PDB file of C-alpha atoms in Angstrom:
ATOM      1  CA  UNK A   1       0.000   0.000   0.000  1.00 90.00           C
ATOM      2  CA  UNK A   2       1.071   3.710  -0.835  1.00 92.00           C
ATOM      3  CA  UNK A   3       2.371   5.186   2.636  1.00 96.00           C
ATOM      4  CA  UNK A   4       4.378   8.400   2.963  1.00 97.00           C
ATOM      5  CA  UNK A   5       5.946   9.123   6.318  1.00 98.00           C
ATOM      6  CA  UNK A   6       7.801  12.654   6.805  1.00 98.00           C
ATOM      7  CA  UNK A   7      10.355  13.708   9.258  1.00 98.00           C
ATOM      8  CA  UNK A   8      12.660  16.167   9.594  1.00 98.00           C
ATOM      9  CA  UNK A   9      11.113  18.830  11.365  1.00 98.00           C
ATOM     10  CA  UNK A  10      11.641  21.040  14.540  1.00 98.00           C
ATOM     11  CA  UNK A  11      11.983  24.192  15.569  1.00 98.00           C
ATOM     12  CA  UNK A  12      14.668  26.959  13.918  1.00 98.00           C
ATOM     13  CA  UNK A  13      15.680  30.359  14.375  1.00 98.00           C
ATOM     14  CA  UNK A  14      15.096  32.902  11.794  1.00 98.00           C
ATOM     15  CA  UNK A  15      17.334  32.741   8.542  1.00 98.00           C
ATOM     16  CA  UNK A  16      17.958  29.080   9.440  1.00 98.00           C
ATOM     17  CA  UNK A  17      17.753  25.894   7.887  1.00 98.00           C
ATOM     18  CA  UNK A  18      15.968  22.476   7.738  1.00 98.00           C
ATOM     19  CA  UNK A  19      15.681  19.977   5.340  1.00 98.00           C
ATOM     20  CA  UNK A  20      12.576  17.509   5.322  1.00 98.00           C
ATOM     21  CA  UNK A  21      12.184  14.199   4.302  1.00 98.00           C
ATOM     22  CA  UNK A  22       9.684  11.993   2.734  1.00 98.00           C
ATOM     23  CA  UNK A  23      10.200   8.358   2.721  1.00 98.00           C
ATOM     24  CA  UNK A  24       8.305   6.554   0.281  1.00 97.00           C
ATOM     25  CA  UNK A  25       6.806   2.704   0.188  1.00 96.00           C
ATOM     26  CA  UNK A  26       4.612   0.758  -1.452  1.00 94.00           C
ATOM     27  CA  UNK A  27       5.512   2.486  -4.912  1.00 92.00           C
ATOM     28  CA  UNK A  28       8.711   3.688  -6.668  1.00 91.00           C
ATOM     29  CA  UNK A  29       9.053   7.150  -7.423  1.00 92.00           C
ATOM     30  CA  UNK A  30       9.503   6.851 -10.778  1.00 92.00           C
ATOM     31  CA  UNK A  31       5.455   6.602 -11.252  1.00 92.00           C
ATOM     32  CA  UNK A  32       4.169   9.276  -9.076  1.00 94.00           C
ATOM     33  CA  UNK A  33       5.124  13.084  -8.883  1.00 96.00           C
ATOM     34  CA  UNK A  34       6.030  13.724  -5.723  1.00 97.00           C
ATOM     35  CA  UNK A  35       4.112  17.701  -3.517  1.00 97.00           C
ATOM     36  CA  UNK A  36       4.790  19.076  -0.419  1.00 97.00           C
ATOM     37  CA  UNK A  37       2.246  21.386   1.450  1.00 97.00           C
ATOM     38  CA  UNK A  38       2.024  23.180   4.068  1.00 97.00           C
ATOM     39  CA  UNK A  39      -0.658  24.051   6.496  1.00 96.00           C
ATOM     40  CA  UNK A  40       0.247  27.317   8.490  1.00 95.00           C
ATOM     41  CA  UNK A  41      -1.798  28.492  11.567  1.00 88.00           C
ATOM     42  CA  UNK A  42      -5.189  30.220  10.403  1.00 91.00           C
ATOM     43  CA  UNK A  43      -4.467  29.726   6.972  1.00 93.00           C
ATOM     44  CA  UNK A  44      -5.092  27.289   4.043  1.00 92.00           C
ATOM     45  CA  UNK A  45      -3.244  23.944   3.088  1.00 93.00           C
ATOM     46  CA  UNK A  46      -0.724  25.480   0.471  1.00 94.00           C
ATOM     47  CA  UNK A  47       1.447  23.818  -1.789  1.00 95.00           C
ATOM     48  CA  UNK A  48       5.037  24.649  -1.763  1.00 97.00           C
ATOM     49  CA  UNK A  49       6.573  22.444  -4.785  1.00 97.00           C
ATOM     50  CA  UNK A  50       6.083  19.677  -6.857  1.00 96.00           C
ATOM     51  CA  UNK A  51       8.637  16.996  -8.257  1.00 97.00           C
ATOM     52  CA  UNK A  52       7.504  14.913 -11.529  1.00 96.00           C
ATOM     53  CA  UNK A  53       7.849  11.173 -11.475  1.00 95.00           C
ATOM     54  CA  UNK A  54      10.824  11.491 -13.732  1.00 94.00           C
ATOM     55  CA  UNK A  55      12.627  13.986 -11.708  1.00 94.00           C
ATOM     56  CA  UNK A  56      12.830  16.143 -14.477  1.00 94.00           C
ATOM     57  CA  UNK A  57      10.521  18.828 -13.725  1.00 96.00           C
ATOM     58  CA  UNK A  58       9.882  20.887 -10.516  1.00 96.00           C
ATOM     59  CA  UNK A  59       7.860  23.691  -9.063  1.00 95.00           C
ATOM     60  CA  UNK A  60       7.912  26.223  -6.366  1.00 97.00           C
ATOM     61  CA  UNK A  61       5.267  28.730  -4.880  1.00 96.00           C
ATOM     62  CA  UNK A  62       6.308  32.554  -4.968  1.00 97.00           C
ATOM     63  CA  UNK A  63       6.934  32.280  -1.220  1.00 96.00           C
ATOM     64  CA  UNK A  64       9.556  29.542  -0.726  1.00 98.00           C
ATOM     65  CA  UNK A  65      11.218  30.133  -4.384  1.00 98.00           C
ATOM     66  CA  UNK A  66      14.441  30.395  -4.122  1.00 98.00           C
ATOM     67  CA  UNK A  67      14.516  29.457  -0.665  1.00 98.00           C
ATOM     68  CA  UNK A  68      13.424  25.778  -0.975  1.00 98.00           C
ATOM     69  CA  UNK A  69      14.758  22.967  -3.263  1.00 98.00           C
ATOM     70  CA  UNK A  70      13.331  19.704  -3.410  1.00 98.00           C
ATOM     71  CA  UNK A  71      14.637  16.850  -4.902  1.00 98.00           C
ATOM     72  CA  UNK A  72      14.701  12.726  -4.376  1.00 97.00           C
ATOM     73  CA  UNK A  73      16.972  10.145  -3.947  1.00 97.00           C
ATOM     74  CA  UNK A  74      15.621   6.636  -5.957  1.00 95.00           C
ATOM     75  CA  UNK A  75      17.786   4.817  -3.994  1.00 94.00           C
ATOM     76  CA  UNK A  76      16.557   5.534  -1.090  1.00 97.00           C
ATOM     77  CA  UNK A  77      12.819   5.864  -2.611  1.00 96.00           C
ATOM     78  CA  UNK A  78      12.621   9.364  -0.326  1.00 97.00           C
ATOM     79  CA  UNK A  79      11.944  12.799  -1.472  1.00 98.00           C
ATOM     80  CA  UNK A  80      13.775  16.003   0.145  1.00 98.00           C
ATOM     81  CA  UNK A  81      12.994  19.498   0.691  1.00 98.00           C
ATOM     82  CA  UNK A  82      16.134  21.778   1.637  1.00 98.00           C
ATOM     83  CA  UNK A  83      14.291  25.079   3.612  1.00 98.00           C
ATOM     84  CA  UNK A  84      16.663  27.568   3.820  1.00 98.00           C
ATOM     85  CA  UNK A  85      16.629  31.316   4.903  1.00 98.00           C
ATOM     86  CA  UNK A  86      13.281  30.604   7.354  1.00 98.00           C
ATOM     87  CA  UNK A  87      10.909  32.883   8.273  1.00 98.00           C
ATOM     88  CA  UNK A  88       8.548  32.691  11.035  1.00 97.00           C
ATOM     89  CA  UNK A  89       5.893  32.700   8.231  1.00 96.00           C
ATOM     90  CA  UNK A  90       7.221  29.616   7.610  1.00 97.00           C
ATOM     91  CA  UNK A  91       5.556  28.073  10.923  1.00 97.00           C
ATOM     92  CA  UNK A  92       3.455  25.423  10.192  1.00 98.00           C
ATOM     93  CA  UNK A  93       2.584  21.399   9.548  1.00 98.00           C
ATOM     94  CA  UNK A  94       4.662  20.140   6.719  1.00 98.00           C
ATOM     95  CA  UNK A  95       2.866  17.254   4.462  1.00 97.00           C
ATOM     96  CA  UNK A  96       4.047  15.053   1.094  1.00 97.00           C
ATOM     97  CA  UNK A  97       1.880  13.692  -1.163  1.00 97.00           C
ATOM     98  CA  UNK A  98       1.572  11.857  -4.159  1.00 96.00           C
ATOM     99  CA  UNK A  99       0.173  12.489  -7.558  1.00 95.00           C
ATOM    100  CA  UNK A 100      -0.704   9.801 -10.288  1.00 92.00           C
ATOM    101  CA  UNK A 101      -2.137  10.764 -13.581  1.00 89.00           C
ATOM    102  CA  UNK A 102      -1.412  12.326 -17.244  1.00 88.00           C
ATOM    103  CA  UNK A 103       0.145  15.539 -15.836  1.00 91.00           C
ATOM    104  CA  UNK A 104       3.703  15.904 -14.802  1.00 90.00           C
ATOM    105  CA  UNK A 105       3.456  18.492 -11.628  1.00 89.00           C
ATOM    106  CA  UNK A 106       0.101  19.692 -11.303  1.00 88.00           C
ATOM    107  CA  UNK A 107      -0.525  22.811  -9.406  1.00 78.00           C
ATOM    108  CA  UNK A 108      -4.027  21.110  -8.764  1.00 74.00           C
ATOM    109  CA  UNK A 109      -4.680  19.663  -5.607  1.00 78.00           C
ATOM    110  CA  UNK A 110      -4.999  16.356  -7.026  1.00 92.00           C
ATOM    111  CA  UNK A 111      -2.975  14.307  -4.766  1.00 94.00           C
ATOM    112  CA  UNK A 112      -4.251  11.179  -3.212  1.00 91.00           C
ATOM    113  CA  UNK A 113      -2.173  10.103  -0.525  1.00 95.00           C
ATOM    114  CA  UNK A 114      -0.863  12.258   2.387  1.00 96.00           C
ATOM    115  CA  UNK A 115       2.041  11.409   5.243  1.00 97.00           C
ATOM    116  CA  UNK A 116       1.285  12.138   8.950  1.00 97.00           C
ATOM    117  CA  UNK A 117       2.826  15.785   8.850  1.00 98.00           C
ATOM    118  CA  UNK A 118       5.805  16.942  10.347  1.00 98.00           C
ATOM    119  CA  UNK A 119       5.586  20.220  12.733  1.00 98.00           C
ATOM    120  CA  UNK A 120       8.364  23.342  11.938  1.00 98.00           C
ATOM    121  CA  UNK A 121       8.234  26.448  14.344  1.00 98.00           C
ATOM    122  CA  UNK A 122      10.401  29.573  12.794  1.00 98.00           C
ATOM    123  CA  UNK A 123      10.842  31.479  16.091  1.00 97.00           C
ATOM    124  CA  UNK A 124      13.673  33.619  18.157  1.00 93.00           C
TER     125      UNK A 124
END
């Protein structure tokens, strides 16, 4: 069965970093594009970026770009995302979740399966 399980989280100091993880079973990479979302206090599930099942194509809201980078290791069948420069607007519940169909990173929210969440606090 498709599970997703993240992990990685904590809590940072402004302009630090964190990188998140995504460990995938039940299904190789290579057939599902791979989001990450985030749920902030008050606010609406957003998603922050999108890897394709190839690994060929990626996405990024206005607010992390150039901040965040995700990316995935097939070895390890886990996806990444590197947070760097951290606001406390950043504070929230950190989710993965997979996409399977005809489009290659959809900024939809058509993804199916969702991990447990992992909590980041940006805070002095």
């Amino acid at each position: 069965q498709v599970q997703l399980v993240e992990s990685g989280g904590g809590l940072v100091q402004p302009g630090g970093s964190l990188r998140l993880s995504c460990a995938a079973s039940g299904f190789t990479l290579d057939r599902y594009a791979i989001g990450w979302f985030r749920q902030a206090p008050g606010k609406e599930r957003e998603r922050l970026s999108c890897i394709s099942s190839s690994g060929g194509y990626t996405h990024y809201a206005d607010s992390v770009k150039g901040r965040f980078t995700i990316s995935r290791d097939t070895a390890k069948n886990t996806v990444y995302l590197q947070m760097n420069s951290l606001k406390p607007e950043d504070t929230g519940v950190y989710y993965c979740a997979t996409y399977r169909g005809g489009l290659a990173c959809p900024t939809t929210n058509l993804y199916a399966n969702w991990g447990q969440g992992t909590q980041v606090t940006v805070s002095s």
